[in-house]
């Protein structure tokens, strides 16, 4: 199901009616419209997760998997254009925000050059060997724009704390077996990985992806470290950029949601 909004016709009528009201009444009416729209959206999200309500642990994980596995799929080529929408800079519609670097960069500079941006698999595609196959390899919930050089530096490392500063990604660190993103996206990274661990359970022809509490997972269908990811989820709660991204993927592309953006408290309920 899709979250409904005011139709253009209804929005037009609402706008026209505001023009006929005194300024104080306009403010009151506009506030009522916003409240009604917000309440409706909240109700629709609650409905989306209705079958998961009241569950915890493995039962919650299973319920969420059954909800979010219903999705449309994007081709790997199609990911380029999708990221230009999902990761658009709120302050500059011609740019995207690079996930680890935090840099605002022209949408048109996507490619393989040194200063281009490309498609970063936050759940490294070698962890489960799914490559760029349509499915986990093209799932927008864990694909983000990133500087080509920084993407290469991260490679297929697990996530943990510490290391040396990463050039072109201020606030990020890396060592021989792990990568630590900047503070502003630590929670984003955690919730993307946990989405993948719930969405892909081995039942649809792909590997059963799981999070564990170690690094050096290599080509195993696992990524770590869960203890750190849980901390990052609490440290960096969902912000407006992440919430908008989740909604755009739901409305326009895959028609499924990342439950840990809508309900970050479910991370502690499952892990």
PDB file of C-alpha atoms in Angstrom:
ATOM      1  CA  UNK A   1       0.000   0.000   0.000  1.00  0.00           C
ATOM      2  CA  UNK A   2       1.093   3.603  -0.533  1.00  0.00           C
ATOM      3  CA  UNK A   3       0.834   6.418   1.919  1.00  0.00           C
ATOM      4  CA  UNK A   4      -1.844   8.721   0.612  1.00  0.00           C
ATOM      5  CA  UNK A   5      -1.501  12.471   0.515  1.00  0.00           C
ATOM      6  CA  UNK A   6      -3.822  15.334  -0.393  1.00  0.00           C
ATOM      7  CA  UNK A   7      -4.664  15.033  -4.079  1.00  0.00           C
ATOM      8  CA  UNK A   8      -3.742  18.021  -6.291  1.00  0.00           C
ATOM      9  CA  UNK A   9      -7.449  18.818  -6.553  1.00  0.00           C
ATOM     10  CA  UNK A  10      -7.936  18.732  -2.781  1.00  0.00           C
ATOM     11  CA  UNK A  11      -4.771  20.713  -2.176  1.00  0.00           C
ATOM     12  CA  UNK A  12      -5.944  23.311  -4.703  1.00  0.00           C
ATOM     13  CA  UNK A  13      -9.295  23.658  -2.989  1.00  0.00           C
ATOM     14  CA  UNK A  14      -7.598  24.037   0.376  1.00  0.00           C
ATOM     15  CA  UNK A  15      -5.280  26.715  -0.996  1.00  0.00           C
ATOM     16  CA  UNK A  16      -8.153  28.591  -2.631  1.00  0.00           C
ATOM     17  CA  UNK A  17     -10.144  28.580   0.585  1.00  0.00           C
ATOM     18  CA  UNK A  18      -7.214  30.063   2.490  1.00  0.00           C
ATOM     19  CA  UNK A  19      -7.200  33.075   0.179  1.00  0.00           C
ATOM     20  CA  UNK A  20     -10.715  33.926   1.368  1.00  0.00           C
ATOM     21  CA  UNK A  21      -9.831  33.851   5.062  1.00  0.00           C
ATOM     22  CA  UNK A  22      -8.402  36.601   7.292  1.00  0.00           C
ATOM     23  CA  UNK A  23      -4.740  36.070   8.173  1.00  0.00           C
ATOM     24  CA  UNK A  24      -5.422  34.611  11.648  1.00  0.00           C
ATOM     25  CA  UNK A  25      -7.968  32.215  10.227  1.00  0.00           C
ATOM     26  CA  UNK A  26      -5.515  31.306   7.462  1.00  0.00           C
ATOM     27  CA  UNK A  27      -2.913  30.307  10.039  1.00  0.00           C
ATOM     28  CA  UNK A  28      -5.445  28.275  11.987  1.00  0.00           C
ATOM     29  CA  UNK A  29      -6.772  26.548   8.882  1.00  0.00           C
ATOM     30  CA  UNK A  30      -3.276  25.834   7.526  1.00  0.00           C
ATOM     31  CA  UNK A  31      -2.283  24.353  10.862  1.00  0.00           C
ATOM     32  CA  UNK A  32      -5.353  22.133  10.826  1.00  0.00           C
ATOM     33  CA  UNK A  33      -4.555  20.920   7.297  1.00  0.00           C
ATOM     34  CA  UNK A  34      -0.956  20.106   8.290  1.00  0.00           C
ATOM     35  CA  UNK A  35      -2.098  18.305  11.438  1.00  0.00           C
ATOM     36  CA  UNK A  36      -4.685  16.308   9.513  1.00  0.00           C
ATOM     37  CA  UNK A  37      -2.154  15.353   6.819  1.00  0.00           C
ATOM     38  CA  UNK A  38       0.463  14.397   9.412  1.00  0.00           C
ATOM     39  CA  UNK A  39      -2.023  12.320  11.382  1.00  0.00           C
ATOM     40  CA  UNK A  40      -3.133  10.550   8.210  1.00  0.00           C
ATOM     41  CA  UNK A  41       0.464   9.758   7.240  1.00  0.00           C
ATOM     42  CA  UNK A  42       1.195   8.420  10.722  1.00  0.00           C
ATOM     43  CA  UNK A  43      -1.929   6.282  10.581  1.00  0.00           C
ATOM     44  CA  UNK A  44      -0.934   4.896   7.171  1.00  0.00           C
ATOM     45  CA  UNK A  45       2.549   3.943   8.419  1.00  0.00           C
ATOM     46  CA  UNK A  46       0.959   2.258  11.437  1.00  0.00           C
ATOM     47  CA  UNK A  47      -1.259   0.291   9.068  1.00  0.00           C
ATOM     48  CA  UNK A  48       1.777  -0.774   7.013  1.00  0.00           C
ATOM     49  CA  UNK A  49       3.315  -2.349  10.134  1.00  0.00           C
ATOM     50  CA  UNK A  50       0.081  -3.620  11.671  1.00  0.00           C
ATOM     51  CA  UNK A  51       1.065  -7.311  11.490  1.00  0.00           C
ATOM     52  CA  UNK A  52       4.272  -6.600  13.440  1.00  0.00           C
ATOM     53  CA  UNK A  53       2.658  -4.770  16.331  1.00  0.00           C
ATOM     54  CA  UNK A  54       3.142  -6.350  19.746  1.00  0.00           C
ATOM     55  CA  UNK A  55       5.908  -8.699  18.597  1.00  0.00           C
ATOM     56  CA  UNK A  56       9.519  -8.814  19.779  1.00  0.00           C
ATOM     57  CA  UNK A  57      12.657 -10.802  19.043  1.00  0.00           C
ATOM     58  CA  UNK A  58      12.602 -13.392  16.277  1.00  0.00           C
ATOM     59  CA  UNK A  59       8.836 -13.042  15.840  1.00  0.00           C
ATOM     60  CA  UNK A  60       9.212  -9.312  15.140  1.00  0.00           C
ATOM     61  CA  UNK A  61      12.050  -9.931  12.684  1.00  0.00           C
ATOM     62  CA  UNK A  62       9.952 -12.492  10.796  1.00  0.00           C
ATOM     63  CA  UNK A  63       6.906 -10.218  10.729  1.00  0.00           C
ATOM     64  CA  UNK A  64       8.946  -7.308   9.375  1.00  0.00           C
ATOM     65  CA  UNK A  65      10.536  -9.528   6.739  1.00  0.00           C
ATOM     66  CA  UNK A  66       7.113 -10.595   5.527  1.00  0.00           C
ATOM     67  CA  UNK A  67       6.046  -6.942   5.276  1.00  0.00           C
ATOM     68  CA  UNK A  68       9.066  -5.463   3.497  1.00  0.00           C
ATOM     69  CA  UNK A  69       9.800  -8.355   1.125  1.00  0.00           C
ATOM     70  CA  UNK A  70       6.918  -7.151  -1.056  1.00  0.00           C
ATOM     71  CA  UNK A  71       8.673  -4.611  -3.231  1.00  0.00           C
ATOM     72  CA  UNK A  72       9.323  -3.419  -6.745  1.00  0.00           C
ATOM     73  CA  UNK A  73      12.894  -3.828  -7.971  1.00  0.00           C
ATOM     74  CA  UNK A  74      15.243  -1.371  -9.644  1.00  0.00           C
ATOM     75  CA  UNK A  75      17.895  -2.332 -12.194  1.00  0.00           C
ATOM     76  CA  UNK A  76      21.510  -1.534 -11.420  1.00  0.00           C
ATOM     77  CA  UNK A  77      21.549   0.972 -14.272  1.00  0.00           C
ATOM     78  CA  UNK A  78      18.367   2.505 -12.884  1.00  0.00           C
ATOM     79  CA  UNK A  79      20.065   3.061  -9.534  1.00  0.00           C
ATOM     80  CA  UNK A  80      22.016   6.008 -10.996  1.00  0.00           C
ATOM     81  CA  UNK A  81      18.888   8.076 -11.630  1.00  0.00           C
ATOM     82  CA  UNK A  82      17.136   6.910  -8.464  1.00  0.00           C
ATOM     83  CA  UNK A  83      20.000   8.109  -6.256  1.00  0.00           C
ATOM     84  CA  UNK A  84      19.781  11.540  -7.864  1.00  0.00           C
ATOM     85  CA  UNK A  85      16.284  11.748  -6.373  1.00  0.00           C
ATOM     86  CA  UNK A  86      16.639   9.875  -3.076  1.00  0.00           C
ATOM     87  CA  UNK A  87      19.856  11.657  -2.061  1.00  0.00           C
ATOM     88  CA  UNK A  88      19.170  15.109  -3.469  1.00  0.00           C
ATOM     89  CA  UNK A  89      20.709  17.957  -1.506  1.00  0.00           C
ATOM     90  CA  UNK A  90      17.804  19.767   0.209  1.00  0.00           C
ATOM     91  CA  UNK A  91      19.657  23.067  -0.314  1.00  0.00           C
ATOM     92  CA  UNK A  92      20.570  22.475  -3.981  1.00  0.00           C
ATOM     93  CA  UNK A  93      18.355  20.361  -6.260  1.00  0.00           C
ATOM     94  CA  UNK A  94      21.204  20.015  -8.766  1.00  0.00           C
ATOM     95  CA  UNK A  95      23.363  18.105  -6.281  1.00  0.00           C
ATOM     96  CA  UNK A  96      23.410  14.919  -4.209  1.00  0.00           C
ATOM     97  CA  UNK A  97      24.885  14.467  -0.727  1.00  0.00           C
ATOM     98  CA  UNK A  98      27.691  11.898  -0.548  1.00  0.00           C
ATOM     99  CA  UNK A  99      27.061   9.556   2.352  1.00  0.00           C
ATOM    100  CA  UNK A 100      30.492   9.262   4.002  1.00  0.00           C
ATOM    101  CA  UNK A 101      32.038  12.476   2.684  1.00  0.00           C
ATOM    102  CA  UNK A 102      29.017  14.657   3.456  1.00  0.00           C
ATOM    103  CA  UNK A 103      29.914  16.685   0.382  1.00  0.00           C
ATOM    104  CA  UNK A 104      27.287  18.216  -1.889  1.00  0.00           C
ATOM    105  CA  UNK A 105      28.215  17.315  -5.456  1.00  0.00           C
ATOM    106  CA  UNK A 106      26.660  17.792  -8.881  1.00  0.00           C
ATOM    107  CA  UNK A 107      24.303  15.032  -9.910  1.00  0.00           C
ATOM    108  CA  UNK A 108      25.908  15.025 -13.336  1.00  0.00           C
ATOM    109  CA  UNK A 109      29.324  13.958 -12.010  1.00  0.00           C
ATOM    110  CA  UNK A 110      28.390  10.317 -11.507  1.00  0.00           C
ATOM    111  CA  UNK A 111      30.835   7.827 -13.036  1.00  0.00           C
ATOM    112  CA  UNK A 112      34.179   6.162 -12.449  1.00  0.00           C
ATOM    113  CA  UNK A 113      36.618   9.095 -12.443  1.00  0.00           C
ATOM    114  CA  UNK A 114      38.691  10.013  -9.400  1.00  0.00           C
ATOM    115  CA  UNK A 115      36.450  12.914  -8.358  1.00  0.00           C
ATOM    116  CA  UNK A 116      33.188  11.408  -9.582  1.00  0.00           C
ATOM    117  CA  UNK A 117      30.594   9.823  -7.337  1.00  0.00           C
ATOM    118  CA  UNK A 118      29.450   6.244  -7.754  1.00  0.00           C
ATOM    119  CA  UNK A 119      27.103   3.695  -6.172  1.00  0.00           C
ATOM    120  CA  UNK A 120      28.244   2.614  -2.723  1.00  0.00           C
ATOM    121  CA  UNK A 121      26.880  -0.682  -1.408  1.00  0.00           C
ATOM    122  CA  UNK A 122      26.722  -0.007   2.323  1.00  0.00           C
ATOM    123  CA  UNK A 123      26.204  -3.748   2.791  1.00  0.00           C
ATOM    124  CA  UNK A 124      29.283  -4.697   0.744  1.00  0.00           C
ATOM    125  CA  UNK A 125      28.141  -6.862  -2.151  1.00  0.00           C
ATOM    126  CA  UNK A 126      30.879  -9.441  -1.505  1.00  0.00           C
ATOM    127  CA  UNK A 127      29.328 -10.201   1.903  1.00  0.00           C
ATOM    128  CA  UNK A 128      26.968 -12.814   0.537  1.00  0.00           C
ATOM    129  CA  UNK A 129      28.333 -12.644  -3.010  1.00  0.00           C
ATOM    130  CA  UNK A 130      25.209 -11.054  -4.490  1.00  0.00           C
ATOM    131  CA  UNK A 131      27.099  -8.649  -6.749  1.00  0.00           C
ATOM    132  CA  UNK A 132      24.912  -6.222  -8.665  1.00  0.00           C
ATOM    133  CA  UNK A 133      22.114  -8.693  -9.324  1.00  0.00           C
ATOM    134  CA  UNK A 134      18.633  -7.183  -9.213  1.00  0.00           C
ATOM    135  CA  UNK A 135      17.594  -7.688  -5.606  1.00  0.00           C
ATOM    136  CA  UNK A 136      20.078  -7.007  -2.787  1.00  0.00           C
ATOM    137  CA  UNK A 137      22.596  -5.687  -5.323  1.00  0.00           C
ATOM    138  CA  UNK A 138      20.183  -2.949  -6.415  1.00  0.00           C
ATOM    139  CA  UNK A 139      18.203  -2.332  -3.231  1.00  0.00           C
ATOM    140  CA  UNK A 140      18.034   1.430  -2.766  1.00  0.00           C
ATOM    141  CA  UNK A 141      17.675   1.118   0.976  1.00  0.00           C
ATOM    142  CA  UNK A 142      21.430   0.450   1.234  1.00  0.00           C
ATOM    143  CA  UNK A 143      22.799   2.110  -1.906  1.00  0.00           C
ATOM    144  CA  UNK A 144      24.133   5.646  -1.532  1.00  0.00           C
ATOM    145  CA  UNK A 145      26.194   8.102  -3.600  1.00  0.00           C
ATOM    146  CA  UNK A 146      29.856   8.329  -2.587  1.00  0.00           C
ATOM    147  CA  UNK A 147      33.128   9.715  -3.888  1.00  0.00           C
ATOM    148  CA  UNK A 148      34.888   7.089  -6.012  1.00  0.00           C
ATOM    149  CA  UNK A 149      38.102   7.238  -3.968  1.00  0.00           C
ATOM    150  CA  UNK A 150      36.321   7.058  -0.611  1.00  0.00           C
ATOM    151  CA  UNK A 151      34.191   4.174  -1.895  1.00  0.00           C
ATOM    152  CA  UNK A 152      37.392   2.331  -2.793  1.00  0.00           C
ATOM    153  CA  UNK A 153      38.899   3.080   0.632  1.00  0.00           C
ATOM    154  CA  UNK A 154      35.874   1.606   2.376  1.00  0.00           C
ATOM    155  CA  UNK A 155      35.963  -1.419   0.043  1.00  0.00           C
ATOM    156  CA  UNK A 156      34.186  -4.363   1.639  1.00  0.00           C
ATOM    157  CA  UNK A 157      35.258  -3.662   5.210  1.00  0.00           C
ATOM    158  CA  UNK A 158      32.945  -4.259   8.133  1.00  0.00           C
ATOM    159  CA  UNK A 159      31.936  -1.346  10.374  1.00  0.00           C
ATOM    160  CA  UNK A 160      33.649  -0.625  13.678  1.00  0.00           C
ATOM    161  CA  UNK A 161      35.261   2.243  15.591  1.00  0.00           C
ATOM    162  CA  UNK A 162      38.714   3.689  15.068  1.00  0.00           C
ATOM    163  CA  UNK A 163      41.538   3.857  12.588  1.00  0.00           C
ATOM    164  CA  UNK A 164      43.135   6.673  10.608  1.00  0.00           C
ATOM    165  CA  UNK A 165      41.263   9.632   9.102  1.00  0.00           C
ATOM    166  CA  UNK A 166      39.863   9.084   5.621  1.00  0.00           C
ATOM    167  CA  UNK A 167      40.873  11.653   3.017  1.00  0.00           C
ATOM    168  CA  UNK A 168      37.836  13.345   1.418  1.00  0.00           C
ATOM    169  CA  UNK A 169      35.538  12.009   4.168  1.00  0.00           C
ATOM    170  CA  UNK A 170      35.998  14.295   7.210  1.00  0.00           C
ATOM    171  CA  UNK A 171      35.088  12.526  10.460  1.00  0.00           C
ATOM    172  CA  UNK A 172      35.419   9.050   8.972  1.00  0.00           C
ATOM    173  CA  UNK A 173      38.142   6.576   9.967  1.00  0.00           C
ATOM    174  CA  UNK A 174      39.455   3.285   8.656  1.00  0.00           C
ATOM    175  CA  UNK A 175      41.967   0.568   9.474  1.00  0.00           C
ATOM    176  CA  UNK A 176      42.869  -2.766   7.906  1.00  0.00           C
ATOM    177  CA  UNK A 177      39.545  -4.457   8.648  1.00  0.00           C
ATOM    178  CA  UNK A 178      36.905  -1.831   9.423  1.00  0.00           C
ATOM    179  CA  UNK A 179      35.389   1.528   8.521  1.00  0.00           C
ATOM    180  CA  UNK A 180      33.843   4.164  10.783  1.00  0.00           C
ATOM    181  CA  UNK A 181      31.573   6.743   9.074  1.00  0.00           C
ATOM    182  CA  UNK A 182      31.161  10.347  10.183  1.00  0.00           C
ATOM    183  CA  UNK A 183      28.889  10.939  13.185  1.00  0.00           C
ATOM    184  CA  UNK A 184      26.024  12.419  11.153  1.00  0.00           C
ATOM    185  CA  UNK A 185      25.394   9.127   9.301  1.00  0.00           C
ATOM    186  CA  UNK A 186      26.388   6.518  11.871  1.00  0.00           C
ATOM    187  CA  UNK A 187      22.741   5.734  12.570  1.00  0.00           C
ATOM    188  CA  UNK A 188      21.902   5.759   8.863  1.00  0.00           C
ATOM    189  CA  UNK A 189      24.567   3.107   8.232  1.00  0.00           C
ATOM    190  CA  UNK A 190      23.324   0.962  11.107  1.00  0.00           C
ATOM    191  CA  UNK A 191      19.695   1.089   9.989  1.00  0.00           C
ATOM    192  CA  UNK A 192      20.596   0.317   6.356  1.00  0.00           C
ATOM    193  CA  UNK A 193      22.524  -2.785   7.396  1.00  0.00           C
ATOM    194  CA  UNK A 194      19.790  -3.973   9.740  1.00  0.00           C
ATOM    195  CA  UNK A 195      17.193  -3.499   7.000  1.00  0.00           C
ATOM    196  CA  UNK A 196      19.258  -5.791   4.763  1.00  0.00           C
ATOM    197  CA  UNK A 197      19.519  -8.413   7.506  1.00  0.00           C
ATOM    198  CA  UNK A 198      15.725  -8.475   7.802  1.00  0.00           C
ATOM    199  CA  UNK A 199      14.831  -8.152   4.125  1.00  0.00           C
ATOM    200  CA  UNK A 200      17.123 -10.934   2.791  1.00  0.00           C
ATOM    201  CA  UNK A 201      16.740 -14.191   4.685  1.00  0.00           C
ATOM    202  CA  UNK A 202      17.722 -16.726   2.009  1.00  0.00           C
ATOM    203  CA  UNK A 203      14.187 -17.496   0.936  1.00  0.00           C
ATOM    204  CA  UNK A 204      14.174 -15.727  -2.437  1.00  0.00           C
ATOM    205  CA  UNK A 205      17.266 -17.116  -4.123  1.00  0.00           C
ATOM    206  CA  UNK A 206      19.759 -14.849  -2.359  1.00  0.00           C
ATOM    207  CA  UNK A 207      21.984 -15.420   0.650  1.00  0.00           C
ATOM    208  CA  UNK A 208      20.629 -15.189   4.187  1.00  0.00           C
ATOM    209  CA  UNK A 209      22.192 -11.918   5.322  1.00  0.00           C
ATOM    210  CA  UNK A 210      22.928 -11.561   9.024  1.00  0.00           C
ATOM    211  CA  UNK A 211      24.712  -9.108  11.300  1.00  0.00           C
ATOM    212  CA  UNK A 212      27.240 -10.400  13.812  1.00  0.00           C
ATOM    213  CA  UNK A 213      29.676  -8.930  16.313  1.00  0.00           C
ATOM    214  CA  UNK A 214      32.954  -9.332  14.454  1.00  0.00           C
ATOM    215  CA  UNK A 215      34.951  -7.906  11.564  1.00  0.00           C
ATOM    216  CA  UNK A 216      36.800  -9.698   8.770  1.00  0.00           C
ATOM    217  CA  UNK A 217      33.611 -11.410   7.618  1.00  0.00           C
ATOM    218  CA  UNK A 218      35.025 -11.562   4.101  1.00  0.00           C
ATOM    219  CA  UNK A 219      32.688 -13.260   1.632  1.00  0.00           C
ATOM    220  CA  UNK A 220      30.449 -14.694   4.351  1.00  0.00           C
ATOM    221  CA  UNK A 221      26.851 -13.493   4.181  1.00  0.00           C
ATOM    222  CA  UNK A 222      27.393 -11.458   7.343  1.00  0.00           C
ATOM    223  CA  UNK A 223      28.592  -8.034   8.401  1.00  0.00           C
ATOM    224  CA  UNK A 224      29.555  -6.481  11.724  1.00  0.00           C
ATOM    225  CA  UNK A 225      29.745  -5.298  14.335  1.00  0.00           C
ATOM    226  CA  UNK A 226      26.255  -5.454  15.745  1.00  0.00           C
ATOM    227  CA  UNK A 227      27.247  -4.074  19.148  1.00  0.00           C
ATOM    228  CA  UNK A 228      28.614  -0.947  17.487  1.00  0.00           C
ATOM    229  CA  UNK A 229      25.667  -0.657  15.090  1.00  0.00           C
ATOM    230  CA  UNK A 230      23.256  -0.687  18.019  1.00  0.00           C
ATOM    231  CA  UNK A 231      25.203   2.144  19.645  1.00  0.00           C
ATOM    232  CA  UNK A 232      25.147   4.140  16.410  1.00  0.00           C
ATOM    233  CA  UNK A 233      21.394   3.662  16.043  1.00  0.00           C
ATOM    234  CA  UNK A 234      20.911   5.273  19.466  1.00  0.00           C
ATOM    235  CA  UNK A 235      23.591   7.926  18.988  1.00  0.00           C
ATOM    236  CA  UNK A 236      22.274   9.166  15.633  1.00  0.00           C
ATOM    237  CA  UNK A 237      18.472   8.875  15.396  1.00  0.00           C
ATOM    238  CA  UNK A 238      16.684   9.280  12.036  1.00  0.00           C
ATOM    239  CA  UNK A 239      16.763  12.846  10.737  1.00  0.00           C
ATOM    240  CA  UNK A 240      14.664  14.595   8.111  1.00  0.00           C
ATOM    241  CA  UNK A 241      16.997  13.618   5.247  1.00  0.00           C
ATOM    242  CA  UNK A 242      16.843   9.930   6.146  1.00  0.00           C
ATOM    243  CA  UNK A 243      13.087  10.005   6.671  1.00  0.00           C
ATOM    244  CA  UNK A 244      12.505  11.749   3.353  1.00  0.00           C
ATOM    245  CA  UNK A 245      14.734   9.207   1.617  1.00  0.00           C
ATOM    246  CA  UNK A 246      12.728   6.329   3.102  1.00  0.00           C
ATOM    247  CA  UNK A 247       9.497   7.936   1.905  1.00  0.00           C
ATOM    248  CA  UNK A 248      10.771   8.578  -1.637  1.00  0.00           C
ATOM    249  CA  UNK A 249      11.889   4.953  -1.985  1.00  0.00           C
ATOM    250  CA  UNK A 250       8.473   3.849  -0.759  1.00  0.00           C
ATOM    251  CA  UNK A 251       6.429   6.240  -2.893  1.00  0.00           C
ATOM    252  CA  UNK A 252       8.393   6.195  -6.137  1.00  0.00           C
ATOM    253  CA  UNK A 253      10.658   3.184  -6.472  1.00  0.00           C
ATOM    254  CA  UNK A 254      10.454   0.043  -4.340  1.00  0.00           C
ATOM    255  CA  UNK A 255       7.210   0.586  -2.432  1.00  0.00           C
ATOM    256  CA  UNK A 256       8.680  -0.903   0.725  1.00  0.00           C
ATOM    257  CA  UNK A 257      10.069   0.823   3.796  1.00  0.00           C
ATOM    258  CA  UNK A 258      13.047   0.555   6.124  1.00  0.00           C
ATOM    259  CA  UNK A 259      11.297  -0.269   9.406  1.00  0.00           C
ATOM    260  CA  UNK A 260      14.214   0.927  11.538  1.00  0.00           C
ATOM    261  CA  UNK A 261      13.852   4.462  10.225  1.00  0.00           C
ATOM    262  CA  UNK A 262      10.166   4.455  11.159  1.00  0.00           C
ATOM    263  CA  UNK A 263      10.780   2.559  14.424  1.00  0.00           C
ATOM    264  CA  UNK A 264      14.429   2.755  15.554  1.00  0.00           C
ATOM    265  CA  UNK A 265      13.387   1.212  18.871  1.00  0.00           C
ATOM    266  CA  UNK A 266      12.811  -2.101  17.073  1.00  0.00           C
ATOM    267  CA  UNK A 267      16.582  -2.534  16.749  1.00  0.00           C
ATOM    268  CA  UNK A 268      16.831  -3.264  20.474  1.00  0.00           C
ATOM    269  CA  UNK A 269      13.729  -5.462  20.306  1.00  0.00           C
ATOM    270  CA  UNK A 270      15.345  -7.793  17.768  1.00  0.00           C
ATOM    271  CA  UNK A 271      19.065  -7.652  18.588  1.00  0.00           C
TER     272      UNK A 271
END
